[in-house]
Coordinates of N, CA, C and O in Angstrom, one line a residue:
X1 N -4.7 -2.0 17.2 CA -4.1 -3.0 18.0 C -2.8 -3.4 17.4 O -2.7 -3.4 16.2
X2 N -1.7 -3.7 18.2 CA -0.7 -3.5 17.5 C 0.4 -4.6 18.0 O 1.6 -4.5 18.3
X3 N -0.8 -5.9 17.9 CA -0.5 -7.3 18.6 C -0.7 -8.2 17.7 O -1.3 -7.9 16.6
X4 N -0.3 -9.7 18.1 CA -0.6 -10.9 17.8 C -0.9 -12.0 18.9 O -0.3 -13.1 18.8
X5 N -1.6 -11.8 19.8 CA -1.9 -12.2 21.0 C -0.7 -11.6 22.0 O -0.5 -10.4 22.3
X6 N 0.0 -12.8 22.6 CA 0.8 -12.0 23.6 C 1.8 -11.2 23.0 O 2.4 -10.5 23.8
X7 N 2.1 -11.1 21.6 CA 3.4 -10.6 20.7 C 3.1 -9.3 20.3 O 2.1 -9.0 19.7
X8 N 4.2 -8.3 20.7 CA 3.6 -7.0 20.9 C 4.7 -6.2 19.8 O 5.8 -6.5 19.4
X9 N 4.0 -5.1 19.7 CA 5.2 -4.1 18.4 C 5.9 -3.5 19.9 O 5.2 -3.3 20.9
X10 N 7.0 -3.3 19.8 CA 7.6 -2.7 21.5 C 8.3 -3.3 22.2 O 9.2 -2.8 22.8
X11 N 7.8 -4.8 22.2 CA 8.5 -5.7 23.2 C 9.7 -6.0 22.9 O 10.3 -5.3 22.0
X12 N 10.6 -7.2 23.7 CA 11.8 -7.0 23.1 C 11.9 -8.6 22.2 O 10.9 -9.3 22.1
X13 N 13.0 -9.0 21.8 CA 12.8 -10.3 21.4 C 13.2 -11.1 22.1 O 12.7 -12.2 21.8
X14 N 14.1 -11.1 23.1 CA 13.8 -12.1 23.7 C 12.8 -12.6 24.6 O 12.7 -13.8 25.0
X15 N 11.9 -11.5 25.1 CA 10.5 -12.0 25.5 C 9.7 -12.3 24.2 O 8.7 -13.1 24.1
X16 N 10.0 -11.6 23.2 CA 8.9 -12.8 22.1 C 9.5 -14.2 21.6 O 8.9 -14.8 20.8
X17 N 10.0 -14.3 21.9 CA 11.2 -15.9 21.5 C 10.8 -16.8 23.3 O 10.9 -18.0 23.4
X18 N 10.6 -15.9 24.6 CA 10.1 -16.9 25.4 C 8.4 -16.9 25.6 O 8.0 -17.6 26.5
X19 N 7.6 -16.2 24.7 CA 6.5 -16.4 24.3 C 6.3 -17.5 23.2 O 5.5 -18.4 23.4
X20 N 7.0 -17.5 22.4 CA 6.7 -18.7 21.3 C 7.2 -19.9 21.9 O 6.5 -20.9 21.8
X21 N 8.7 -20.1 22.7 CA 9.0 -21.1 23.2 C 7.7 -21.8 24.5 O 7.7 -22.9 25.0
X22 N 7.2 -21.1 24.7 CA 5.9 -21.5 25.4 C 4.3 -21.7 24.7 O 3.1 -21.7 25.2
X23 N 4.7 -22.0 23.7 CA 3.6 -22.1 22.5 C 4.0 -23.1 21.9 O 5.0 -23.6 22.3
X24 N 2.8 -24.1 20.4 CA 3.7 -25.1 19.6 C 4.4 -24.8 18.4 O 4.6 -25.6 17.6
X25 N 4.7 -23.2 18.4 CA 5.0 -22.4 17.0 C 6.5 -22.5 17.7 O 6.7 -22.5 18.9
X26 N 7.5 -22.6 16.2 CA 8.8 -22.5 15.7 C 8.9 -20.9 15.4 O 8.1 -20.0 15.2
X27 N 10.3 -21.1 15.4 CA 11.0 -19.9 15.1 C 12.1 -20.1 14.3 O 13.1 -20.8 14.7
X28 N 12.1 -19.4 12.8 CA 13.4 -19.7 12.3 C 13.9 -18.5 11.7 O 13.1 -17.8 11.1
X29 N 15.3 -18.0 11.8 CA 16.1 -17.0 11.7 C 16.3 -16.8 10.1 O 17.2 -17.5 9.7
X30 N 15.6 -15.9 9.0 CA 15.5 -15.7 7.5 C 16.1 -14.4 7.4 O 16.5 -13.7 8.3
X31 N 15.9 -14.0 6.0 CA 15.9 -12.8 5.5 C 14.9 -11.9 4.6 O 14.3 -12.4 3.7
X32 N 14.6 -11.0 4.7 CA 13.9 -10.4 3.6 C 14.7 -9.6 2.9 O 15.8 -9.3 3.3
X33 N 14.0 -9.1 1.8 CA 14.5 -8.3 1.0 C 13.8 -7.1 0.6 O 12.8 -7.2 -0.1
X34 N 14.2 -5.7 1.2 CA 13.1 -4.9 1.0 C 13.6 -4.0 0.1 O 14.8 -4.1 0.0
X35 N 13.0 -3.0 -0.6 CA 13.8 -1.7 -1.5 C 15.4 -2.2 -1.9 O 16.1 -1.2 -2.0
X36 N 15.9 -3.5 -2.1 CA 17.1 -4.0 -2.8 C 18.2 -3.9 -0.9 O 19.4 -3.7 -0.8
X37 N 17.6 -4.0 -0.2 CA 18.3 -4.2 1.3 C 18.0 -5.4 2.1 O 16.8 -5.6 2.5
X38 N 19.1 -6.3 2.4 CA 18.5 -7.6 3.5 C 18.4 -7.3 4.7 O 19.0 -6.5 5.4
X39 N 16.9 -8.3 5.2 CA 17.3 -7.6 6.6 C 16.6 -9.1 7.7 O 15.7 -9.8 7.4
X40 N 17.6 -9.0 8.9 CA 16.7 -10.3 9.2 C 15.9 -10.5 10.1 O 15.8 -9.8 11.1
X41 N 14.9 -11.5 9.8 CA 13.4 -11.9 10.4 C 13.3 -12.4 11.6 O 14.3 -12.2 12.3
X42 N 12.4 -13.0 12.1 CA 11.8 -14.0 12.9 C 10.5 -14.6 12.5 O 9.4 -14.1 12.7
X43 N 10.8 -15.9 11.7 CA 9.4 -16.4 10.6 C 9.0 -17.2 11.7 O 9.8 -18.0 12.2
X44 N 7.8 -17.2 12.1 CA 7.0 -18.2 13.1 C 6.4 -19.2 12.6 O 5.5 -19.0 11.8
X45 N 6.6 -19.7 12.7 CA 6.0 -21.2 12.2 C 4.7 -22.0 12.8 O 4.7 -22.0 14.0
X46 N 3.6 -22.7 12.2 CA 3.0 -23.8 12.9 C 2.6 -24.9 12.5 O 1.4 -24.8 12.1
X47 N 3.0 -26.1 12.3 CA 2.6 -27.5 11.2 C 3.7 -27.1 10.4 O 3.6 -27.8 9.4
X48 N 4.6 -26.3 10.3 CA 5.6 -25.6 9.2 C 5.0 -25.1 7.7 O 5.3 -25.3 6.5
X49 N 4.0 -24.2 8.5 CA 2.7 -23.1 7.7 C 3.5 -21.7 8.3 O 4.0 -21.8 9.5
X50 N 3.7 -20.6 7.6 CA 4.4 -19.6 8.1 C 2.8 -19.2 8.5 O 1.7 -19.4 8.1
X51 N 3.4 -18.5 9.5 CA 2.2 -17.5 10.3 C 2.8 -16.2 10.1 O 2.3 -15.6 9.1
X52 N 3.6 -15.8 10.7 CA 4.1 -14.4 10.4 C 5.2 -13.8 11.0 O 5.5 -14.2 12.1
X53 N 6.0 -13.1 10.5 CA 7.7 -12.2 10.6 C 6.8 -11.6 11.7 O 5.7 -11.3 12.0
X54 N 8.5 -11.6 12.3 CA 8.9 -10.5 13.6 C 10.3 -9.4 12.6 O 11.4 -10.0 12.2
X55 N 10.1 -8.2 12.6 CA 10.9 -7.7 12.0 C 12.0 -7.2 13.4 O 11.2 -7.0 14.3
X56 N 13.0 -7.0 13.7 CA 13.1 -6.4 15.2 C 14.4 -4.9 14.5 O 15.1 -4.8 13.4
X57 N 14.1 -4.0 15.6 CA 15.1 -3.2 15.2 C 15.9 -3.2 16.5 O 15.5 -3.4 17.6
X58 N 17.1 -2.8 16.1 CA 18.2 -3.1 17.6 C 18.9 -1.5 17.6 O 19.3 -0.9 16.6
X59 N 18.9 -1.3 19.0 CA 19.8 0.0 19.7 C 20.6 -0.4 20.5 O 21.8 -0.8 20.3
X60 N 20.2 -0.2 21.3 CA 20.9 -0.6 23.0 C 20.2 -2.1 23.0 O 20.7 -2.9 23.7
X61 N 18.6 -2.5 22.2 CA 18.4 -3.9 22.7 C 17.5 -4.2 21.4 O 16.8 -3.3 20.8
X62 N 17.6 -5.1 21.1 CA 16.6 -5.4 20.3 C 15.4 -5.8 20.3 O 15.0 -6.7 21.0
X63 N 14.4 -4.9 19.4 CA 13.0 -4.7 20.1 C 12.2 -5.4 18.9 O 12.8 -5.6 17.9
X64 N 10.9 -5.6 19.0 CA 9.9 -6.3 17.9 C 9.7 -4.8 17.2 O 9.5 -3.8 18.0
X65 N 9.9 -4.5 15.7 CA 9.0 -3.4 15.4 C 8.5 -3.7 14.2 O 8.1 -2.6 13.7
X66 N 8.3 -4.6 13.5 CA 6.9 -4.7 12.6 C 6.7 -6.2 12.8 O 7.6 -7.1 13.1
X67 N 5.2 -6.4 12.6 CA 4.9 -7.7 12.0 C 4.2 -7.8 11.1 O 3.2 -7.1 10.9
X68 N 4.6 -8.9 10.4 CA 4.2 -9.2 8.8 C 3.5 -10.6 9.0 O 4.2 -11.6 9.0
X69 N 2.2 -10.6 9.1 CA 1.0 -11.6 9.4 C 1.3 -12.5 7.4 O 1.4 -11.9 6.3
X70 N 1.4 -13.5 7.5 CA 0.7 -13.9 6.6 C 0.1 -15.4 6.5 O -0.1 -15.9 5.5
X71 N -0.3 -16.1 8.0 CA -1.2 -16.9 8.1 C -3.0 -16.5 7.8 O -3.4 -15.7 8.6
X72 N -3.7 -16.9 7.1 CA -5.0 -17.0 6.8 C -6.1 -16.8 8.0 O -7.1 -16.1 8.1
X73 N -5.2 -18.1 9.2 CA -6.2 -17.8 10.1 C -6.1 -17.0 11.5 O -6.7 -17.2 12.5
X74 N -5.0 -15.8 11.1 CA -5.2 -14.9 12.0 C -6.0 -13.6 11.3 O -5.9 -13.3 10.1
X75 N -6.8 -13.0 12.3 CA -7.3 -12.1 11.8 C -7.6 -10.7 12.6 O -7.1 -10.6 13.7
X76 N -8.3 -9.8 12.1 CA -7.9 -8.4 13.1 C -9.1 -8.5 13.6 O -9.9 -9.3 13.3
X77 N -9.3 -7.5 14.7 CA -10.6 -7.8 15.9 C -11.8 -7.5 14.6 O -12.9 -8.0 14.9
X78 N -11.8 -7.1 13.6 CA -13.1 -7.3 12.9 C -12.9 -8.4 11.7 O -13.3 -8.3 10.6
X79 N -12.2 -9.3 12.1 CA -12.5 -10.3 11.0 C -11.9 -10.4 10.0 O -12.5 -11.2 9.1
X80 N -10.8 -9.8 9.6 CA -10.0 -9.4 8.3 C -8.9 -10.1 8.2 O -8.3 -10.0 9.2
X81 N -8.4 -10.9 7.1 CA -7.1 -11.5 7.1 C -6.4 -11.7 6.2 O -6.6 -10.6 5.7
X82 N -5.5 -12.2 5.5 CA -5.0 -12.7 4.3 C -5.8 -13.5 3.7 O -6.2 -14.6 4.1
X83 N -6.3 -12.8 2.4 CA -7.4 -13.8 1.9 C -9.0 -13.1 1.8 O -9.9 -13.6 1.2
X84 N -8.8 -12.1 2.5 CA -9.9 -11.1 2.8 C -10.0 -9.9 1.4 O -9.0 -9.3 1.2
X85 N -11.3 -9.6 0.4 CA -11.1 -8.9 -0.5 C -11.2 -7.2 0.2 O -11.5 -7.2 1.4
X86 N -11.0 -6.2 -0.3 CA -11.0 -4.9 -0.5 C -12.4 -4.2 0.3 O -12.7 -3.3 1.1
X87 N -13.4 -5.6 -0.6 CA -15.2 -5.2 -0.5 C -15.0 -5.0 0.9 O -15.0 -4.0 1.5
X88 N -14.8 -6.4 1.3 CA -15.0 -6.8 2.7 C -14.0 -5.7 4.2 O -14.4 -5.6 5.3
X89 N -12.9 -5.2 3.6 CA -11.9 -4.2 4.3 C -13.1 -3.0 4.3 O -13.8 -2.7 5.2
X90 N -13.0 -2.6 3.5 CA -14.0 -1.1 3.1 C -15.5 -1.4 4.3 O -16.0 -0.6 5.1
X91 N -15.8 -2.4 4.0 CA -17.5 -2.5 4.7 C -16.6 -2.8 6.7 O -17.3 -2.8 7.7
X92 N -15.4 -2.8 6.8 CA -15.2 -3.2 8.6 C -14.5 -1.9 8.7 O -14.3 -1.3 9.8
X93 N -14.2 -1.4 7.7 CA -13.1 0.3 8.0 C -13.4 1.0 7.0 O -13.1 0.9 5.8
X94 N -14.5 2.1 7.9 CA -15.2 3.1 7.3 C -14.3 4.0 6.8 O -14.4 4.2 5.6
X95 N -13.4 4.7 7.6 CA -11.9 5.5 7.7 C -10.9 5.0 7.3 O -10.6 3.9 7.9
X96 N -10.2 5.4 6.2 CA -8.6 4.8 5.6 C -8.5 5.5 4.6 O -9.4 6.3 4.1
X97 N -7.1 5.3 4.0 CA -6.5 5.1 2.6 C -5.8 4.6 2.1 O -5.2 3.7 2.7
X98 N -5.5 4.8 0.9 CA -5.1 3.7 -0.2 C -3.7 4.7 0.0 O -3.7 5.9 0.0
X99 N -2.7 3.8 0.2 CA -1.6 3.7 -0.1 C -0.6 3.1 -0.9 O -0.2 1.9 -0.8
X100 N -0.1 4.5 -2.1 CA 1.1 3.3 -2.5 C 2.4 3.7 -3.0 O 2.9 3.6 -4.1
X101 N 2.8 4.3 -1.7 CA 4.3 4.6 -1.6 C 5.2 3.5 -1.1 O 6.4 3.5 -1.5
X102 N 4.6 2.8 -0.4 CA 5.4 1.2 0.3 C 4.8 0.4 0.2 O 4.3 0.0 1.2
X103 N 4.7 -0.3 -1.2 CA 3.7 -1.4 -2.1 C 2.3 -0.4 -2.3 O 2.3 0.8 -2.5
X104 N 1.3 -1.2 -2.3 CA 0.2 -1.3 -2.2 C -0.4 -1.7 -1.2 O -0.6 -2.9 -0.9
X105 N -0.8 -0.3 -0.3 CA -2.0 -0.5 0.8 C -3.2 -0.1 1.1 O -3.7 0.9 0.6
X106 N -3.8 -0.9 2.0 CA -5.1 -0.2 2.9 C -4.5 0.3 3.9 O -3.6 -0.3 4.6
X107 N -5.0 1.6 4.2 CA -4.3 1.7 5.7 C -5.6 2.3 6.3 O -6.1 3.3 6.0
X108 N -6.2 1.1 7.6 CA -7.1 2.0 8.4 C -6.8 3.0 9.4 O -5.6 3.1 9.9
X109 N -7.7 4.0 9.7 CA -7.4 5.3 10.7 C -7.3 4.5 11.6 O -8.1 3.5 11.8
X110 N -6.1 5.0 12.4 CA -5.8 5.2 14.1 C -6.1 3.1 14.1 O -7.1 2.5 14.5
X111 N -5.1 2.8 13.6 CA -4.9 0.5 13.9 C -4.3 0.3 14.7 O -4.5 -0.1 15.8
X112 N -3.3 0.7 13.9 CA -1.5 0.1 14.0 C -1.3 -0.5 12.7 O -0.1 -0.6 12.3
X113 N -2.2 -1.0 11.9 CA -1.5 -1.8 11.4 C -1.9 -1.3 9.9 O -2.3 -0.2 9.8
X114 N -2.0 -2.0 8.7 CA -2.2 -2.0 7.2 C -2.4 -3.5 6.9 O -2.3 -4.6 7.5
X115 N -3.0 -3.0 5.4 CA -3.3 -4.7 4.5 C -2.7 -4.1 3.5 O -3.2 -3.0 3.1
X116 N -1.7 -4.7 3.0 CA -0.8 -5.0 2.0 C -1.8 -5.7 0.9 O -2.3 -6.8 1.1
X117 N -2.0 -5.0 -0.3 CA -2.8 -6.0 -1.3 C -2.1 -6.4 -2.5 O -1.1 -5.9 -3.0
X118 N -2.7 -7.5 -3.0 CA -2.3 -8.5 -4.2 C -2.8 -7.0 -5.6 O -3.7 -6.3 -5.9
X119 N -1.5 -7.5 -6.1 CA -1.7 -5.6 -7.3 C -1.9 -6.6 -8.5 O -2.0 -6.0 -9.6
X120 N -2.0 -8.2 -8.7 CA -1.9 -8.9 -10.1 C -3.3 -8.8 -10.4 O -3.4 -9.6 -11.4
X121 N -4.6 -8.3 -10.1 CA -5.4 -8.2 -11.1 C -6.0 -7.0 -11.1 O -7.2 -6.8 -11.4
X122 N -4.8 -5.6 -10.8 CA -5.0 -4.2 -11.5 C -4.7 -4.3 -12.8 O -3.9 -5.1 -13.2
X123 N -5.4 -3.6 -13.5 CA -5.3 -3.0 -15.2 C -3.7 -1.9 -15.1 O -3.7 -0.8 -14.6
X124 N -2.9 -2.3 -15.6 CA -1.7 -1.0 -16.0 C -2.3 0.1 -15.8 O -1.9 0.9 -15.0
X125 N -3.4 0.4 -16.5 CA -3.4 2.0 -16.3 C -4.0 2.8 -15.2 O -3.9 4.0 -15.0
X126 N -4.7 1.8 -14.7 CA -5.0 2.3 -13.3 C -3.9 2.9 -12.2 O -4.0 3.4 -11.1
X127 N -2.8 2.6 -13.0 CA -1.7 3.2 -11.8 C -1.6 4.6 -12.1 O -1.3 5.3 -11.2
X128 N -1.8 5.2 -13.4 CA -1.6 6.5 -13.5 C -2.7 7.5 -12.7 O -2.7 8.6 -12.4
X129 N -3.7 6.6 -12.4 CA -4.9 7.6 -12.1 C -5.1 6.8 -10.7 O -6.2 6.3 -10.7
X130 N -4.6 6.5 -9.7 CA -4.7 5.4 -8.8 C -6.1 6.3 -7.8 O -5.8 7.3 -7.1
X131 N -7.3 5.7 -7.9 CA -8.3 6.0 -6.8 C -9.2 4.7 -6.8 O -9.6 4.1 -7.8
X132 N -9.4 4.6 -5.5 CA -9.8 3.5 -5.3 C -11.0 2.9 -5.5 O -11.3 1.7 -5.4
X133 N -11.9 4.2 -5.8 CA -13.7 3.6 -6.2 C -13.3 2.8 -7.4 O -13.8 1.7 -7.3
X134 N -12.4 2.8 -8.6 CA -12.4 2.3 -9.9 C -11.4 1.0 -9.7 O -10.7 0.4 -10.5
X135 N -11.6 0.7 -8.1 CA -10.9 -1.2 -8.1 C -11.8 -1.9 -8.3 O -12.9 -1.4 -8.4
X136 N -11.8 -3.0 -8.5 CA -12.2 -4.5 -8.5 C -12.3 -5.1 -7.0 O -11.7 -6.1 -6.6
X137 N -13.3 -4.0 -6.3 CA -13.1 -4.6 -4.9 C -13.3 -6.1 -4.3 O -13.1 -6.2 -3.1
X138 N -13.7 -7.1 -5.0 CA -13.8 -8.3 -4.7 C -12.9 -9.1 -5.7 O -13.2 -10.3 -5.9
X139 N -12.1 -8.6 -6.3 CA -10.9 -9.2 -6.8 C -9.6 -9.1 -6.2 O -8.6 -9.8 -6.2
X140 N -9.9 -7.6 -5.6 CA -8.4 -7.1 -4.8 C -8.2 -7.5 -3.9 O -8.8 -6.8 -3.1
X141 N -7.5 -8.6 -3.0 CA -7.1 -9.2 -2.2 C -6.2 -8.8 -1.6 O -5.3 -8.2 -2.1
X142 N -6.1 -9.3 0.4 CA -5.3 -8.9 1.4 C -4.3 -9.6 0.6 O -4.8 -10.4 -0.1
X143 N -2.9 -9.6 0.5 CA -1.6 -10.5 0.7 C -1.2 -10.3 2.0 O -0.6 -11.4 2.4
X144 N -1.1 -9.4 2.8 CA -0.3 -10.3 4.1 C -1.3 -8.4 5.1 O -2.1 -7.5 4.7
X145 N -0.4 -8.7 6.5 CA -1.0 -7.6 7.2 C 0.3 -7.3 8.1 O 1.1 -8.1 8.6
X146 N 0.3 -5.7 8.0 CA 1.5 -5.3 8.3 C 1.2 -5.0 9.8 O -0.1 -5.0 9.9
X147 N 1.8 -4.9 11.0 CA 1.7 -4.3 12.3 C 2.8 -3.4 12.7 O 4.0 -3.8 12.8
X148 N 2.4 -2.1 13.0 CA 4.0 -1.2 13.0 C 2.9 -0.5 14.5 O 1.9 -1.0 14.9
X149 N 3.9 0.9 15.0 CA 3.6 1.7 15.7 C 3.4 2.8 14.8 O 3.1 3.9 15.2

């Protein structure tokens, strides 16, 4: 799934900016910083709790193409969210792998999307030999959830 209710990877932004303006969520214009490159957002807001980036890429129009979830109480059709351990990923997505060429991820088969995980309570040396039976699966936590095509 490769949504956030009506907010879609594909769409353009200004139908996702007249989706939120019909909602009680804000929209504020930021930056990220990825691989030492800025680039800019759409941080959604609610109570002024970030919910989650709209990354957009522009051609001829500019379109939504990733989202970066990092509210708690959104979650994927099986229950998974920011805040969610490894254990609990592994036991809803039988199919995936551990990726870690663009941070540290889960990536389930055939989503759309990934869980980005929290790497501060890996051991250093576990990166030389990186496989995933020898995590701390109820230590290793979601930090946010990516949504791409």
């Amino acid at each position: 799934n490769n949504s956030i209710g009506n907010i879609k990877v594909g769409m353009s932004i200004n139908d996702f900016k007249k989706e939120i303006e019909k909602s009680t969520r804000t929209i504020k214009n930021e930056f990220i910083s990825l691989e030492g490159d800025d680039y800019e957002v759409y941080s959604v807001y609610e109570n002024d709790k970030l919910l989650y980036k709209i990354e957009p890429e522009c051609n001829t129009e500019c379109l939504v193409w990733r989202i970066w979830i990092y509210g708690e109480s959104l979650k994927t059709e099986n229950g998974i969210g920011v805040g969610s351990s490894l254990g609990e990923i592994l036991k809803s997505y039988k199919k995936g792998r551990l990726s870690t060429e663009e941070g540290f991820l889960f990536v389930p088969e055939n989503r759309g999307y990934s869980f980005s995980l929290s790497n501060d309570q890996i051991p250093v040396e576990w990166w030389s030999n990186p496989k995933i039976e020898t995590l701390d699966k109820e230590k290793t936590m979601v930090s946010e959830i990516i949504i791409s095509n």
